[in-house]
mmCIF file of C-alpha atoms in Angstrom:
data_model
loop_
_atom_site.group_PDB
_atom_site.id
_atom_site.type_symbol
_atom_site.label_atom_id
_atom_site.label_comp_id
_atom_site.label_asym_id
_atom_site.label_seq_id
_atom_site.Cartn_x
_atom_site.Cartn_y
_atom_site.Cartn_z
ATOM 1 C CA UNK A 1 152.001 45.103 -100.067
ATOM 2 C CA UNK A 2 150.160 47.795 -101.833
ATOM 3 C CA UNK A 3 148.380 50.473 -99.855
ATOM 4 C CA UNK A 4 145.456 52.301 -101.471
ATOM 5 C CA UNK A 5 144.693 55.359 -99.421
ATOM 6 C CA UNK A 6 141.380 57.463 -99.149
ATOM 7 C CA UNK A 7 140.553 60.043 -97.011
ATOM 8 C CA UNK A 8 136.668 60.921 -96.402
ATOM 9 C CA UNK A 9 134.028 62.435 -94.347
ATOM 10 C CA UNK A 10 131.505 59.951 -93.764
ATOM 11 C CA UNK A 11 132.413 57.084 -91.355
ATOM 12 C CA UNK A 12 129.068 55.234 -91.839
ATOM 13 C CA UNK A 13 129.533 55.318 -95.492
ATOM 14 C CA UNK A 14 132.899 53.567 -95.410
ATOM 15 C CA UNK A 15 131.956 51.449 -92.590
ATOM 16 C CA UNK A 16 128.834 49.993 -94.476
ATOM 17 C CA UNK A 17 131.060 49.307 -97.439
ATOM 18 C CA UNK A 18 133.930 47.336 -95.587
ATOM 19 C CA UNK A 19 131.313 45.557 -93.260
ATOM 20 C CA UNK A 20 128.621 44.418 -95.922
ATOM 21 C CA UNK A 21 130.935 43.360 -98.739
ATOM 22 C CA UNK A 22 130.356 39.619 -99.543
ATOM 23 C CA UNK A 23 132.902 37.544 -97.413
ATOM 24 C CA UNK A 24 133.832 40.619 -95.206
ATOM 25 C CA UNK A 25 134.970 39.747 -91.558
ATOM 26 C CA UNK A 26 136.114 42.249 -88.964
ATOM 27 C CA UNK A 27 139.413 41.115 -87.574
ATOM 28 C CA UNK A 28 140.683 43.705 -85.360
ATOM 29 C CA UNK A 29 139.518 46.918 -83.683
ATOM 30 C CA UNK A 30 140.046 49.059 -80.560
ATOM 31 C CA UNK A 31 136.480 49.695 -80.390
ATOM 32 C CA UNK A 32 133.381 47.681 -79.146
ATOM 33 C CA UNK A 33 131.131 47.896 -81.811
ATOM 34 C CA UNK A 34 130.674 45.210 -84.255
ATOM 35 C CA UNK A 35 128.468 46.703 -87.126
ATOM 36 C CA UNK A 36 128.368 49.901 -88.943
ATOM 37 C CA UNK A 37 125.901 51.790 -86.905
ATOM 38 C CA UNK A 38 127.455 51.111 -83.665
ATOM 39 C CA UNK A 39 130.948 51.799 -85.029
ATOM 40 C CA UNK A 40 129.873 55.103 -86.814
ATOM 41 C CA UNK A 41 128.434 56.269 -83.179
ATOM 42 C CA UNK A 42 131.686 55.501 -81.395
ATOM 43 C CA UNK A 43 133.805 57.213 -84.213
ATOM 44 C CA UNK A 44 131.382 60.534 -83.449
ATOM 45 C CA UNK A 45 133.027 60.528 -80.218
ATOM 46 C CA UNK A 46 136.272 61.621 -81.533
ATOM 47 C CA UNK A 47 134.638 63.756 -84.227
ATOM 48 C CA UNK A 48 133.140 65.864 -81.622
ATOM 49 C CA UNK A 49 136.593 66.845 -80.595
ATOM 50 C CA UNK A 50 137.383 68.445 -83.768
ATOM 51 C CA UNK A 51 134.151 69.656 -85.337
ATOM 52 C CA UNK A 52 135.856 71.894 -87.855
ATOM 53 C CA UNK A 53 137.937 69.051 -89.391
ATOM 54 C CA UNK A 54 136.047 67.867 -92.405
ATOM 55 C CA UNK A 55 138.300 64.892 -93.696
ATOM 56 C CA UNK A 56 138.080 62.910 -90.444
ATOM 57 C CA UNK A 57 138.183 59.430 -92.035
ATOM 58 C CA UNK A 58 141.237 57.615 -93.173
ATOM 59 C CA UNK A 59 140.859 54.615 -95.204
ATOM 60 C CA UNK A 60 143.277 52.339 -96.549
ATOM 61 C CA UNK A 61 143.273 48.896 -98.202
ATOM 62 C CA UNK A 62 146.404 46.933 -97.980
ATOM 63 C CA UNK A 63 146.607 44.147 -100.690
ATOM 64 C CA UNK A 64 148.939 41.189 -100.493
ATOM 65 C CA UNK A 65 150.403 39.505 -103.678
ATOM 66 C CA UNK A 66 148.248 36.968 -105.156
ATOM 67 C CA UNK A 67 150.379 34.061 -103.998
ATOM 68 C CA UNK A 68 150.548 35.151 -100.413
ATOM 69 C CA UNK A 69 148.037 33.565 -98.059
ATOM 70 C CA UNK A 70 147.968 35.293 -94.681
ATOM 71 C CA UNK A 71 145.966 34.346 -91.330
ATOM 72 C CA UNK A 72 143.848 36.867 -89.635
ATOM 73 C CA UNK A 73 146.348 37.004 -87.110
ATOM 74 C CA UNK A 74 149.152 37.974 -89.573
ATOM 75 C CA UNK A 75 146.965 40.623 -91.052
ATOM 76 C CA UNK A 76 146.123 42.213 -87.840
ATOM 77 C CA UNK A 77 149.931 42.199 -86.955
ATOM 78 C CA UNK A 78 150.408 43.782 -90.224
ATOM 79 C CA UNK A 79 147.631 46.509 -89.712
ATOM 80 C CA UNK A 80 148.829 47.252 -86.208
ATOM 81 C CA UNK A 81 152.560 47.897 -87.781
ATOM 82 C CA UNK A 82 151.005 49.927 -90.569
ATOM 83 C CA UNK A 83 148.966 51.959 -88.194
ATOM 84 C CA UNK A 84 151.807 52.642 -85.926
ATOM 85 C CA UNK A 85 153.956 53.660 -88.919
ATOM 86 C CA UNK A 86 151.393 55.964 -90.124
ATOM 87 C CA UNK A 87 151.053 57.500 -86.582
ATOM 88 C CA UNK A 88 147.435 56.096 -86.211
ATOM 89 C CA UNK A 89 148.129 53.734 -83.319
ATOM 90 C CA UNK A 90 146.484 55.904 -80.886
ATOM 91 C CA UNK A 91 143.382 56.516 -82.781
ATOM 92 C CA UNK A 92 140.098 54.644 -83.237
ATOM 93 C CA UNK A 93 140.262 52.180 -85.832
ATOM 94 C CA UNK A 94 138.734 48.988 -87.194
ATOM 95 C CA UNK A 95 140.318 46.323 -89.494
ATOM 96 C CA UNK A 96 138.252 44.143 -91.816
ATOM 97 C CA UNK A 97 139.302 41.339 -94.161
ATOM 98 C CA UNK A 98 138.053 40.826 -97.459
ATOM 99 C CA UNK A 99 138.315 37.644 -99.690
ATOM 100 C CA UNK A 100 136.438 38.856 -102.772
ATOM 101 C CA UNK A 101 139.428 39.214 -105.167
ATOM 102 C CA UNK A 102 142.206 36.889 -106.107
ATOM 103 C CA UNK A 103 144.561 38.744 -103.652
ATOM 104 C CA UNK A 104 143.947 38.924 -100.139
ATOM 105 C CA UNK A 105 143.573 42.340 -98.714
ATOM 106 C CA UNK A 106 142.161 44.111 -95.623
ATOM 107 C CA UNK A 107 140.654 47.604 -94.876
ATOM 108 C CA UNK A 108 141.533 49.862 -91.979
ATOM 109 C CA UNK A 109 139.366 52.555 -91.256
ATOM 110 C CA UNK A 110 140.741 55.247 -88.721
ATOM 111 C CA UNK A 111 139.648 58.403 -87.162
ATOM 112 C CA UNK A 112 142.384 61.189 -87.881
ATOM 113 C CA UNK A 113 141.500 62.576 -84.556
ATOM 114 C CA UNK A 114 143.312 61.151 -81.552
ATOM 115 C CA UNK A 115 140.821 60.015 -78.884
ATOM 116 C CA UNK A 116 143.339 60.849 -76.137
ATOM 117 C CA UNK A 117 144.020 64.567 -76.793
ATOM 118 C CA UNK A 118 142.107 65.679 -79.797
ATOM 119 C CA UNK A 119 145.139 66.162 -81.840
ATOM 120 C CA UNK A 120 144.879 65.209 -85.565
ATOM 121 C CA UNK A 121 147.181 63.004 -87.798
ATOM 122 C CA UNK A 122 148.400 65.233 -90.569
ATOM 123 C CA UNK A 123 147.459 64.526 -93.817
ATOM 124 C CA UNK A 124 150.435 65.674 -95.551
ATOM 125 C CA UNK A 125 153.027 63.357 -96.920
ATOM 126 C CA UNK A 126 150.647 60.401 -96.369
ATOM 127 C CA UNK A 127 152.002 58.588 -99.441
ATOM 128 C CA UNK A 128 155.647 59.185 -98.253
ATOM 129 C CA UNK A 129 154.874 58.028 -94.672
ATOM 130 C CA UNK A 130 153.101 54.892 -96.084
ATOM 131 C CA UNK A 131 156.086 54.013 -98.057
ATOM 132 C CA UNK A 132 158.606 54.736 -95.481
ATOM 133 C CA UNK A 133 157.346 54.852 -92.140
ATOM 134 C CA UNK A 134 154.886 51.908 -92.354
ATOM 135 C CA UNK A 135 157.680 49.840 -94.395
ATOM 136 C CA UNK A 136 160.195 50.227 -91.436
ATOM 137 C CA UNK A 137 157.288 49.105 -88.979
ATOM 138 C CA UNK A 138 156.366 45.897 -91.352
ATOM 139 C CA UNK A 139 160.273 45.178 -91.569
ATOM 140 C CA UNK A 140 160.314 44.978 -87.621
ATOM 141 C CA UNK A 141 157.810 42.149 -87.820
ATOM 142 C CA UNK A 142 158.839 38.442 -87.335
ATOM 143 C CA UNK A 143 157.448 37.516 -90.568
ATOM 144 C CA UNK A 144 159.799 38.994 -93.077
ATOM 145 C CA UNK A 145 157.837 38.312 -96.163
ATOM 146 C CA UNK A 146 156.446 41.568 -95.702
ATOM 147 C CA UNK A 147 159.071 43.781 -97.114
ATOM 148 C CA UNK A 148 157.377 47.035 -97.741
ATOM 149 C CA UNK A 149 154.522 49.155 -98.854
ATOM 150 C CA UNK A 150 154.000 50.702 -102.161
ATOM 151 C CA UNK A 151 151.319 53.627 -102.134
ATOM 152 C CA UNK A 152 148.812 54.104 -104.895
ATOM 153 C CA UNK A 153 147.167 57.537 -105.105
ATOM 154 C CA UNK A 154 143.301 57.237 -105.437
ATOM 155 C CA UNK A 155 141.348 60.239 -106.994
#
């Protein structure tokens, strides 16, 4: 798996991108919305808990190798393991699958603010956490072909 991480300020912009891409499908979420407008409104709930935080959006794309073909269920399992490894498992999140390239990939959009208590997932060491913590979670999955995560820096 290759992880490309981006932090941002605008939920609606990233949700619009992941939702409206040709062939995009919402495959997992812990939210009720099904479209960018509704989901962005739901993300605002956690945003109000930490109004001073500017980079509220965590966006990562996880890519499989071109030879790897996964089901939606497998992708959701991978995404949830990744979220746990990155300490986002108690945060609002959505998982979109894209099939617009030769390699399968998903996009995870999450709030950095925990809805339960307003605490923030730190953004320091994101790349190390992705490579180490998320890999540990992926190795625990029954499907052992997901051996690890390599992080690529964007920007």
